Coordinates of C-alpha atoms and ligand atoms in Angstrom, one line a residue:
M19 CA -28.7 0.7 9.0
A20 CA -29.0 2.0 5.4
A21 CA -28.9 -0.8 2.8
G22 CA -26.9 1.4 0.3
R23 CA -27.7 1.9 -3.3
H24 CA -26.6 -1.5 -4.4
E25 CA -25.3 -0.3 -7.6
V26 CA -22.0 0.7 -9.1
T27 CA -21.5 3.3 -11.8
V28 CA -19.4 1.6 -14.5
N29 CA -18.3 3.7 -17.4
G30 CA -21.0 6.2 -16.6
T31 CA -23.8 3.6 -16.4
A32 CA -25.4 2.4 -13.2
R33 CA -25.0 -1.4 -12.8
S34 CA -27.0 -3.2 -10.1
L35 CA -25.3 -5.2 -7.4
A36 CA -28.5 -7.1 -6.7
G37 CA -27.9 -10.8 -6.6
T38 CA -24.2 -10.4 -6.3
D39 CA -22.7 -12.5 -3.6
P40 CA -20.5 -10.6 -1.1
A41 CA -17.6 -12.9 -1.9
T42 CA -17.7 -11.9 -5.6
S43 CA -14.7 -9.9 -6.8
A44 CA -15.2 -6.7 -8.7
L45 CA -13.5 -8.5 -11.7
D46 CA -16.1 -11.3 -11.7
F47 CA -18.9 -8.8 -11.3
L48 CA -17.7 -6.7 -14.3
R49 CA -17.1 -9.7 -16.5
A50 CA -20.6 -11.0 -15.7
Q51 CA -21.9 -7.6 -16.9
G52 CA -20.3 -8.3 -20.3
L53 CA -17.3 -6.0 -19.6
T54 CA -14.7 -8.7 -20.4
G55 CA -11.8 -6.3 -21.1
A56 CA -10.4 -6.8 -17.6
K57 CA -8.9 -10.3 -17.4
E58 CA -8.0 -12.8 -14.8
G59 CA -4.4 -13.7 -15.0
C60 CA -3.5 -14.8 -11.5
A61 CA -6.3 -13.8 -9.2
E62 CA -3.8 -12.8 -6.6
G63 CA -2.7 -9.2 -7.4
E64 CA 0.5 -10.2 -9.2
C65 CA -0.2 -9.6 -12.9
G66 CA -2.4 -6.5 -13.4
A67 CA -4.5 -8.1 -16.2
C68 CA -7.6 -7.2 -14.1
A69 CA -6.7 -3.5 -13.4
V70 CA -9.6 -1.0 -13.5
L71 CA -9.9 2.6 -12.3
V72 CA -11.9 3.7 -9.3
L73 CA -12.6 7.3 -8.4
R74 CA -11.1 7.9 -5.0
P75 CA -10.6 11.0 -2.8
D76 CA -7.6 13.0 -3.7
G77 CA -6.3 13.7 -0.2
V78 CA -6.7 12.6 3.4
G79 CA -8.5 14.0 6.3
R80 CA -7.7 14.9 9.9
G81 CA -10.5 12.7 11.3
G82 CA -13.5 13.8 13.3
A83 CA -16.7 14.9 11.7
G84 CA -17.6 14.3 8.1
A85 CA -16.7 11.6 5.7
D86 CA -13.0 11.6 5.0
G87 CA -12.7 14.4 7.5
G88 CA -11.7 18.0 6.8
T89 CA -8.2 19.2 6.3
D90 CA -6.4 22.5 6.2
G91 CA -2.8 21.6 6.7
S92 CA -2.4 24.5 9.1
D93 CA -1.4 22.6 12.3
G94 CA 0.7 20.1 10.4
T95 CA -2.2 18.0 9.5
A96 CA -1.3 16.4 6.2
G97 CA -3.8 16.7 3.5
A98 CA -4.7 17.8 0.1
D99 CA -7.6 19.2 -1.8
L100 CA -10.5 17.0 -0.6
G101 CA -12.8 18.7 -3.2
R102 CA -11.0 16.7 -5.9
S103 CA -10.7 13.1 -6.8
R104 CA -8.2 10.8 -8.5
W105 CA -8.7 8.0 -11.0
T106 CA -7.0 5.2 -9.1
G107 CA -5.9 1.9 -10.5
V108 CA -6.7 -1.2 -8.5
N109 CA -6.6 -4.9 -8.9
A110 CA -10.3 -5.8 -9.6
C111 CA -9.5 -9.5 -8.8
L112 CA -8.9 -8.6 -5.1
V113 CA -11.5 -5.9 -4.4
P114 CA -15.0 -7.3 -3.4
A115 CA -17.7 -5.9 -5.7
A116 CA -19.7 -5.1 -2.6
A117 CA -17.0 -2.6 -1.6
L118 CA -17.7 -0.6 -4.7
D119 CA -21.4 0.1 -3.8
G120 CA -22.2 3.7 -4.9
Q121 CA -18.7 4.1 -6.5
E122 CA -17.6 5.1 -10.0
V123 CA -15.5 2.6 -11.9
L124 CA -13.9 2.8 -15.3
T125 CA -12.8 -0.1 -17.4
A126 CA -10.9 -0.1 -20.6
E127 CA -14.2 -0.2 -22.5
G128 CA -15.1 3.1 -20.9
L129 CA -11.9 4.8 -21.9
G130 CA -12.4 4.5 -25.6
T131 CA -13.9 2.5 -28.4
P132 CA -12.3 1.0 -31.5
D133 CA -13.5 4.0 -33.5
A134 CA -12.5 6.6 -30.9
L135 CA -9.5 5.3 -29.0
H136 CA -8.4 6.9 -25.8
P137 CA -4.9 8.5 -26.2
V138 CA -3.5 5.6 -24.1
Q139 CA -5.1 3.0 -26.3
H140 CA -4.0 4.9 -29.4
E141 CA -0.3 5.0 -28.3
L142 CA -0.3 1.4 -27.3
A143 CA -1.8 0.4 -30.7
V144 CA 0.4 2.5 -33.0
R145 CA 3.7 1.7 -31.1
G146 CA 3.1 -2.1 -31.2
G147 CA 2.5 -2.3 -27.4
S148 CA 0.1 -5.2 -27.7
Q149 CA 0.3 -8.6 -29.3
C150 CA -2.1 -11.3 -27.9
G151 CA -3.8 -8.4 -26.0
Y152 CA -4.5 -10.4 -22.8
C153 CA -2.7 -8.0 -20.6
T154 CA -3.6 -4.9 -22.6
P155 CA -6.8 -3.7 -20.9
G156 CA -4.9 -3.8 -17.6
F157 CA -2.0 -1.9 -19.0
V158 CA -4.5 0.6 -20.5
C159 CA -6.1 1.3 -17.1
A160 CA -2.8 1.5 -15.2
M161 CA -1.4 3.9 -17.8
A162 CA -4.6 5.9 -17.8
A163 CA -4.3 6.4 -14.1
E164 CA -0.8 7.9 -14.6
Y165 CA -2.0 9.9 -17.7
Y166 CA -4.6 11.6 -15.5
R167 CA -2.3 12.1 -12.4
G168 CA -2.7 15.7 -11.6
D169 CA 0.9 16.3 -10.6
R170 CA 2.4 14.6 -13.7
H171 CA 4.5 17.3 -15.3
P172 CA 7.1 17.2 -18.1
H173 CA 10.3 15.8 -16.5
A174 CA 13.3 18.2 -16.8
V175 CA 15.8 15.3 -17.0
P176 CA 14.1 12.2 -18.4
D177 CA 15.7 8.9 -17.4
R178 CA 15.1 5.2 -18.0
E179 CA 12.1 5.3 -15.6
H180 CA 10.6 8.8 -16.3
G181 CA 9.6 10.0 -19.7
P182 CA 10.0 13.5 -20.9
N183 CA 6.2 13.8 -20.4
G184 CA 6.7 13.1 -16.7
F185 CA 5.3 9.5 -17.0
D186 CA 6.6 7.5 -14.1
L187 CA 7.2 3.9 -15.4
H188 CA 6.7 2.6 -11.8
A189 CA 3.0 3.2 -12.4
L190 CA 3.2 0.0 -14.6
S191 CA 5.2 -2.2 -12.2
G192 CA 2.1 -4.2 -11.2
N193 CA 1.4 -5.1 -14.8
L194 CA 3.0 -8.1 -16.6
C195 CA 3.1 -8.8 -20.3
R196 CA 4.2 -12.2 -21.4
C197 CA 4.5 -11.7 -25.2
T198 CA 5.0 -8.1 -26.4
G199 CA 8.0 -7.1 -24.4
Y200 CA 8.1 -3.9 -22.4
R201 CA 10.0 -1.5 -24.7
P202 CA 7.0 -0.7 -27.0
I203 CA 4.8 -0.3 -23.9
R204 CA 7.3 2.1 -22.5
D205 CA 7.5 4.0 -25.8
A206 CA 3.7 4.3 -25.7
A207 CA 3.8 5.6 -22.1
F208 CA 6.5 8.2 -22.9
A209 CA 4.7 9.4 -26.0
L210 CA 1.6 10.5 -24.1
G211 CA 0.7 14.1 -24.0
A212 CA -1.5 15.9 -21.4
P213 CA -5.3 15.4 -21.3
E214 CA -7.0 17.9 -23.6
A215 CA -9.1 20.7 -22.2
G216 CA -12.5 19.4 -21.7
D217 CA -11.4 15.8 -21.4
P218 CA -14.5 14.4 -19.4
L219 CA -12.4 12.2 -17.2
A220 CA -9.9 14.9 -16.3
S221 CA -12.9 17.2 -15.6
R222 CA -14.6 14.6 -13.4
A223 CA -11.5 14.5 -11.2
T224 CA -11.8 18.2 -10.4
H225 CA -14.9 17.3 -8.4
P226 CA -15.3 15.2 -5.2
P227 CA -15.6 11.5 -5.5
P228 CA -18.9 9.8 -4.9
A229 CA -19.9 9.6 -1.3
A230 CA -19.5 6.2 0.4
P231 CA -22.5 5.8 2.7
P232 CA -23.1 2.8 4.9
S233 CA -24.2 -0.2 2.9
R234 CA -24.9 -3.9 3.4
L235 CA -25.1 -6.6 0.8
E236 CA -26.2 -10.1 1.7
G237 CA -25.9 -13.3 -0.2
A238 CA -25.4 -17.1 0.1
S239 CA -21.9 -16.9 1.5
G240 CA -22.7 -14.2 4.1
A241 CA -22.9 -10.4 4.3
F242 CA -20.7 -7.5 3.5
E243 CA -21.3 -4.3 5.4
R244 CA -19.5 -1.1 4.8
A245 CA -19.0 0.8 8.0
T246 CA -18.3 4.5 7.7
D247 CA -17.8 5.5 11.3
L248 CA -15.8 4.0 14.2
S249 CA -18.8 3.7 16.4
R250 CA -20.7 1.5 14.0
L251 CA -17.6 -0.5 13.3
L252 CA -16.9 -1.2 17.0
T253 CA -20.6 -2.1 17.6
L254 CA -20.3 -4.7 14.7
L255 CA -17.1 -6.0 16.2
R256 CA -18.6 -6.3 19.7
E257 CA -21.6 -8.2 18.3
H258 CA -19.7 -10.3 15.8
P259 CA -16.1 -10.8 17.0
D260 CA -15.6 -13.4 14.2
A261 CA -16.3 -10.7 11.5
V262 CA -13.5 -10.2 9.0
L263 CA -12.4 -6.6 8.5
V264 CA -11.7 -5.7 4.9
A265 CA -9.6 -2.6 4.2
G266 CA -7.8 -2.8 0.8
A267 CA -8.5 -6.6 0.5
T268 CA -5.0 -7.2 -0.9
D269 CA -4.5 -10.0 1.6
W270 CA -8.2 -10.9 2.1
G271 CA -8.9 -11.0 -1.6
V272 CA -6.1 -13.6 -2.1
E273 CA -7.6 -15.7 0.8
V274 CA -11.0 -15.6 -0.9
N275 CA -9.7 -16.4 -4.4
L276 CA -7.0 -18.9 -3.8
R277 CA -7.9 -20.5 -0.5
G278 CA -11.7 -20.3 -0.7
A279 CA -12.1 -18.2 2.5
R280 CA -15.6 -16.9 3.2
A281 CA -16.8 -14.6 5.9
R282 CA -20.2 -14.9 7.6
L283 CA -19.8 -11.1 8.0
A284 CA -17.1 -9.0 6.3
V285 CA -16.9 -5.4 7.4
G286 CA -15.6 -2.9 4.9
I287 CA -13.4 -0.4 6.8
D288 CA -11.7 1.5 4.0
R289 CA -14.1 4.4 4.3
V290 CA -14.3 4.7 8.1
H291 CA -13.4 8.3 8.5
E292 CA -11.7 8.0 11.9
L293 CA -9.4 5.4 10.3
R294 CA -8.6 7.7 7.4
A295 CA -6.9 10.7 9.2
L296 CA -3.3 11.6 9.1
H297 CA -2.1 14.0 11.7
V298 CA 1.4 15.5 12.2
G299 CA 1.7 16.9 15.7
H300 CA 4.6 18.2 17.7
D301 CA 5.4 14.9 19.3
A302 CA 4.1 12.3 16.9
V303 CA 2.8 11.5 13.5
E304 CA -0.4 9.5 13.6
I305 CA -1.4 7.6 10.5
G306 CA -5.0 6.2 10.1
A307 CA -5.0 2.5 9.7
S308 CA -7.3 2.5 6.6
L309 CA -5.3 5.0 4.6
T310 CA -3.9 3.3 1.6
L311 CA -0.1 3.2 1.3
S312 CA -0.3 5.5 -1.8
E313 CA -2.3 8.0 0.3
V314 CA 0.2 7.8 3.2
G315 CA 3.1 8.5 0.9
R316 CA 1.4 11.5 -0.8
A317 CA 0.2 12.9 2.5
L318 CA 3.4 12.6 4.4
A319 CA 5.3 14.2 1.4
G320 CA 8.7 13.3 2.8
R321 CA 8.1 14.0 6.5
V322 CA 9.1 10.4 7.5
P323 CA 12.0 9.5 5.2
L324 CA 12.1 5.9 6.3
L325 CA 8.6 5.4 5.1
D326 CA 9.6 7.1 1.8
Q327 CA 12.3 4.5 1.5
L328 CA 9.9 1.7 2.3
L329 CA 6.8 2.5 0.2
P330 CA 8.3 2.3 -3.3
Q331 CA 9.6 -1.2 -2.4
F332 CA 6.2 -2.4 -1.2
A333 CA 4.4 -4.4 -3.9
S334 CA 3.2 -2.3 -6.9
P335 CA 1.2 0.9 -7.2
L336 CA -2.0 -1.1 -7.9
I337 CA -1.5 -2.9 -4.6
R338 CA -0.4 0.2 -2.7
N339 CA -3.6 1.9 -3.9
G340 CA -5.5 -0.6 -1.7
A341 CA -3.0 -1.9 0.9
T342 CA -3.1 -0.3 4.3
L343 CA -0.8 -0.2 7.4
G344 CA -3.7 -1.6 9.5
G345 CA -4.0 -4.6 7.2
N346 CA -0.3 -5.2 7.1
L347 CA 0.1 -5.2 10.9
A348 CA -3.1 -7.2 11.4
T349 CA -2.0 -10.1 9.3
A350 CA 1.2 -10.1 11.4
S351 CA 3.2 -11.8 8.6
P352 CA 6.8 -12.3 9.6
V353 CA 7.7 -11.0 6.1
G354 CA 5.4 -8.0 6.2
D355 CA 7.4 -4.9 5.2
A356 CA 5.7 -2.3 7.4
A357 CA 6.8 -3.8 10.7
P358 CA 10.6 -3.6 10.3
A359 CA 10.3 0.1 9.3
L360 CA 7.9 0.9 12.1
L361 CA 9.9 -1.0 14.7
A362 CA 12.9 1.1 13.8
L363 CA 10.7 4.2 14.1
E364 CA 9.6 3.0 17.6
A365 CA 6.0 3.2 16.5
D366 CA 2.9 2.4 18.7
V367 CA -0.3 0.7 17.5
V368 CA -3.5 2.4 18.6
L369 CA -6.2 -0.3 19.2
A370 CA -9.8 0.7 19.6
C371 CA -12.8 -1.3 20.9
A372 CA -16.3 -0.4 22.2
G373 CA -14.9 0.1 25.7
G374 CA -12.1 2.6 24.6
E375 CA -8.6 2.7 23.2
R376 CA -5.2 1.4 24.2
T377 CA -1.8 2.1 22.8
V378 CA 0.7 -0.7 22.5
P379 CA 4.3 -0.4 21.5
L380 CA 4.8 -2.3 18.2
S381 CA 7.8 -4.0 19.9
G382 CA 5.3 -5.6 22.2
Y383 CA 2.5 -6.2 19.7
F384 CA 3.5 -9.5 18.1
T385 CA 3.2 -12.5 20.3
G386 CA 3.9 -15.4 17.9
Y387 CA 3.6 -16.6 14.4
R388 CA 0.8 -14.4 13.0
R389 CA -0.4 -13.7 16.5
T390 CA -0.7 -10.4 18.2
V391 CA -2.0 -8.8 21.4
R392 CA -5.0 -7.5 19.4
R393 CA -8.3 -8.9 20.7
P394 CA -11.1 -10.0 18.3
D395 CA -13.2 -7.0 19.3
E396 CA -10.4 -4.5 18.6
V397 CA -9.6 -2.7 15.4
I398 CA -6.2 -1.0 14.7
R399 CA -7.3 2.6 14.5
A400 CA -3.9 4.2 13.8
V401 CA -0.2 3.8 13.9
R402 CA 1.7 6.5 15.9
I403 CA 5.3 7.4 15.2
P404 CA 7.0 9.5 17.9
L405 CA 8.9 12.6 16.9
P406 CA 11.7 13.7 16.6
L407 CA 12.8 11.2 14.0
S408 CA 16.3 9.8 13.9
G409 CA 18.6 11.4 11.3
V410 CA 20.0 8.4 9.5
T411 CA 17.5 5.9 8.2
A412 CA 17.4 3.1 5.6
F413 CA 15.0 0.4 4.5
H414 CA 16.6 -2.6 2.9
K415 CA 14.5 -5.2 1.3
V416 CA 15.9 -8.4 -0.3
A417 CA 13.4 -10.1 -2.6
K418 CA 13.6 -12.2 -5.8
R419 CA 12.3 -9.3 -7.9
R420 CA 13.1 -5.6 -7.5
F421 CA 9.4 -4.7 -7.5
D422 CA 6.1 -6.4 -6.6
D423 CA 7.6 -9.2 -4.5
I424 CA 7.5 -10.3 -0.9
S425 CA 10.7 -9.9 1.2
S426 CA 13.1 -12.7 1.9
V427 CA 14.5 -10.4 4.5
A428 CA 13.9 -6.7 5.3
A429 CA 15.6 -4.3 7.7
G430 CA 14.5 -0.9 8.8
I431 CA 17.3 1.1 10.4
A432 CA 17.1 4.4 12.3
L433 CA 20.2 5.9 13.9
D434 CA 21.1 9.1 15.7
V435 CA 24.7 9.9 15.0
R436 CA 26.0 12.8 17.0
D437 CA 29.6 14.1 16.8
G438 CA 30.5 10.9 15.0
V439 CA 29.1 8.6 17.7
V440 CA 26.0 6.4 17.4
A441 CA 23.9 7.9 20.2
K442 CA 20.8 5.7 19.4
A443 CA 20.2 2.7 17.2
R444 CA 16.8 1.2 16.4
I445 CA 16.7 -1.7 13.9
G446 CA 13.6 -3.7 12.9
L447 CA 13.9 -7.0 11.0
G448 CA 11.5 -9.1 9.0
G449 CA 12.0 -12.6 7.6
V450 CA 14.3 -13.8 10.3
A451 CA 11.9 -15.2 13.0
A452 CA 8.3 -16.1 13.5
T453 CA 7.5 -12.4 14.0
P454 CA 9.1 -9.2 13.0
V455 CA 11.8 -8.4 15.6
R456 CA 14.0 -5.7 17.0
A457 CA 17.8 -6.4 16.4
L458 CA 18.6 -5.7 20.0
A459 CA 22.1 -7.2 19.9
T460 CA 23.0 -5.1 16.9
E461 CA 21.6 -2.0 18.4
A462 CA 23.8 -2.6 21.5
A463 CA 26.8 -3.2 19.3
L464 CA 26.4 0.2 17.7
E465 CA 25.2 2.5 20.5
G466 CA 27.8 4.6 22.2
R467 CA 30.4 3.6 19.6
P468 CA 31.9 5.7 16.8
W469 CA 30.3 5.6 13.4
T470 CA 33.3 4.0 11.7
A471 CA 33.7 1.2 9.2
E472 CA 35.3 -0.9 11.8
V473 CA 32.4 -0.6 14.3
V474 CA 29.9 -1.1 11.5
R475 CA 31.7 -4.2 10.3
A476 CA 31.6 -5.7 13.8
A477 CA 27.9 -4.8 14.2
A478 CA 27.1 -6.2 10.8
Q479 CA 28.4 -9.6 12.0
V480 CA 26.2 -9.4 15.0
M481 CA 23.3 -8.5 12.8
G482 CA 23.9 -11.6 10.6
R483 CA 23.3 -13.7 13.7
E484 CA 20.0 -12.0 14.8
G485 CA 16.9 -14.1 14.8
T486 CA 16.6 -17.7 13.6
P487 CA 16.1 -17.5 9.9
I488 CA 14.8 -20.6 8.1
D489 CA 15.3 -22.2 4.7
D490 CA 12.2 -21.9 2.5
H491 CA 11.3 -21.4 -1.1
R492 CA 12.2 -17.7 -1.0
A493 CA 15.7 -18.0 0.4
S494 CA 18.1 -20.1 2.5
A495 CA 18.7 -19.3 6.1
A496 CA 22.4 -18.7 5.3
Y497 CA 21.5 -16.2 2.5
R498 CA 19.1 -14.4 4.8
S499 CA 21.8 -14.0 7.5
A500 CA 24.3 -12.8 5.0
M501 CA 21.9 -10.2 3.6
L502 CA 21.2 -8.8 7.1
G503 CA 24.7 -7.7 7.7
T504 CA 25.0 -6.3 4.2
A505 CA 22.2 -3.9 5.0
L506 CA 24.2 -2.2 7.7
L507 CA 27.4 -2.1 5.6
R508 CA 25.5 -0.6 2.7
L509 CA 24.0 2.1 4.9
H510 CA 27.4 3.0 6.2
A511 CA 28.9 3.1 2.7
E512 CA 26.1 5.4 1.4
A513 CA 25.7 7.6 4.5
D514 CA 26.7 11.2 4.6
P515 CA 30.5 11.3 5.2
S516 CA 30.1 14.2 7.6
L517 CA 28.6 11.8 10.1
A518 CA 32.0 10.1 10.6
P519 CA 34.0 11.1 13.7
A520 CA 36.2 14.2 12.9
V521 CA 39.2 12.2 14.2
A522 CA 38.7 8.5 14.4
P523 CA 39.1 7.6 18.1
Ligands
FAD732 C1 0.7 -8.9 -5.3 C2 0.9 -8.6 -3.8 C3 2.1 -8.1 -3.4 C4 2.3 -7.8 -2.1 N1 3.5 -7.3 -1.7 C5 3.7 -7.0 -0.4 C6 4.9 -6.4 0.0 O1 5.8 -6.1 -0.8 N2 5.1 -6.2 1.3 C7 4.2 -6.5 2.3 O2 4.4 -6.3 3.4 N3 3.0 -7.1 1.9 C8 2.7 -7.3 0.6 N4 1.5 -7.8 0.2 C9 0.5 -8.1 1.3 C10 -0.6 -7.0 1.5 O3 -0.6 -6.1 0.4 C11 -0.3 -6.2 2.7 O4 -0.2 -7.1 3.8 C12 -1.3 -5.1 3.0 O5 -0.7 -4.1 3.8 C13 -2.6 -5.6 3.5 O6 -3.5 -4.4 3.7 P1 -5.0 -4.5 3.3 O7 -5.6 -3.2 3.7 O8 -5.1 -4.8 1.8 O9 -5.5 -5.7 4.2 P2 -6.9 -6.6 4.0 O10 -6.6 -7.6 2.9 O11 -8.0 -5.7 3.8 O12 -7.0 -7.2 5.4 C14 -6.0 -8.2 5.8 C15 -6.3 -8.7 7.2 O13 -6.1 -7.6 8.2 C16 -7.3 -7.4 8.9 N5 -7.4 -5.9 9.0 C17 -7.3 -5.0 8.1 N6 -7.3 -3.8 8.6 C18 -7.4 -3.9 9.9 C19 -7.5 -3.0 11.0 N7 -7.4 -1.7 10.8 N8 -7.6 -3.5 12.3 C20 -7.6 -4.8 12.5 N9 -7.6 -5.7 11.5 C21 -7.5 -5.3 10.2 C22 -8.4 -8.0 8.1 O14 -9.5 -8.4 8.9 C23 -7.8 -9.1 7.4 O15 -7.8 -10.2 8.2 C24 1.3 -8.1 -1.1 C25 0.0 -8.6 -1.5 C26 -0.2 -8.9 -2.9 C27 -1.5 -9.4 -3.3
FES733 S1 -5.8 -11.2 -12.1 FE1 -3.6 -10.9 -11.8 S2 -3.6 -9.1 -10.6 FE2 -5.7 -9.6 -10.8
FES734 S1 0.2 -8.6 -25.2 FE1 0.2 -10.8 -24.8 S2 0.5 -10.8 -22.6 FE2 0.9 -8.8 -23.1

């Protein structure tokens, strides 16, 4: 296999990866190069001090031939202009440097200099958006990603979270500042104009991102190999069933940094083109396991409302720019957010190995605490959501913080309400058992009954008794139970009144 270029283009200059251990994070790699703007605050994706920009494809493919596939959107295949790219903010503390082989990276140093500040740096400086400065390069990069977002347009009705310039403050929800306070930072964000004609970074995004050919980097801790097609990936898995797959590294990076995990062989799967396709067919939506959550949200563009409700509540944009559905389901965390939503959507998991593929209903995928039916030689290729979708959906997540926090409990709810009667109810829960579970008793308490406050109140009580929640540092068992029932009551209170029975039976 090709060894790759073993270099990363950082701020326009090629930097060699030679001698870099596969377990080294992009942050440590950059800082070792003297680019010390990006900082380590937490080493676990929580603070954004390490944020940098990576040039990524702007759109997703339909699979099949060619890196990142082709796309035309004509048969419902979701996609965008694959000839363009997007400056994408990521947490450099989590991404392995080896995963950036051949890629283009920008740090705060590459955006501007003290004598020629980038507009983002200028606004932060003149509006008092920086005091000690520790968080500032990370804010600069996250803000620059939003500054260059191609579909950022002046907002007709600015609100607390959207500036008149179309700046979406959620872009900064993965960045923490401990001393300045956020108002001056928001002022800086809302004061930004559009990139000027000829801005080199805006111009760069009008061209495709760099190719991501197969590559392999070896070092003292083991090897990191980037697979780019399913066949090579499955061969590697067959030969090395103990290999660790690395997609966005938002879980794996934490294991490496905080728990000292090392892989004899780590296989980068974020650019395997068969895992990066999104297809909307007549009877199902199939989402490639290696698409990032940000890509999934953009490509679906509202086609699966329950996922639209989930995605903004999942971590931060910096994390969503790496995190994948495949990684979320593979870790099988009982508090993972994708599973409750996907259980409500009656999704299937498509597992591939060298011998072929099998499709497993998500409801039968989890077998115990962080255990699943997936064999070591299998990869999650895709998640399949059957169509048509239920008409009434909600995703309720209870966490200590509104953004960028792990759930205490989560509920995905999908109901078909016809002529005022609940014809079908599917509810997935997280945080109430060793695995994500279906709320079968609650579903039975709703199905065939009128969609009235009385029925919903009774079903909410049943829902509060689902699973066996435990007390831990996130929440007490009693609180978890109480929050479950509330999710259903809230959905009923907020649902379209026309769903109610014309005459309450
Ligand atoms: C700050 C922070 C906030 C977070 N917030 C949330 C949150 O709000 N909700 C939530 O649910 N999670 C959250 N997470 C956890 C994490 O982001 C998700 O679990 C994410 O979906 C993991 O995807 P990934 O691609 O980064 O996985 P990786 O880290 O790349 O991989 C994780 C594991 O899955 C395996 N794997 C990856 N892809 C596949 C595949 N296709 N087939 C088989 N195995 C595979 C890998 O081998 C590895 O063992 C958070 C994490 C951080 C650091
Ligand atoms: S160092 Fe805190 S997110 Fe990376
Ligand atoms: S300026 Fe000090 S932490 Fe943000």
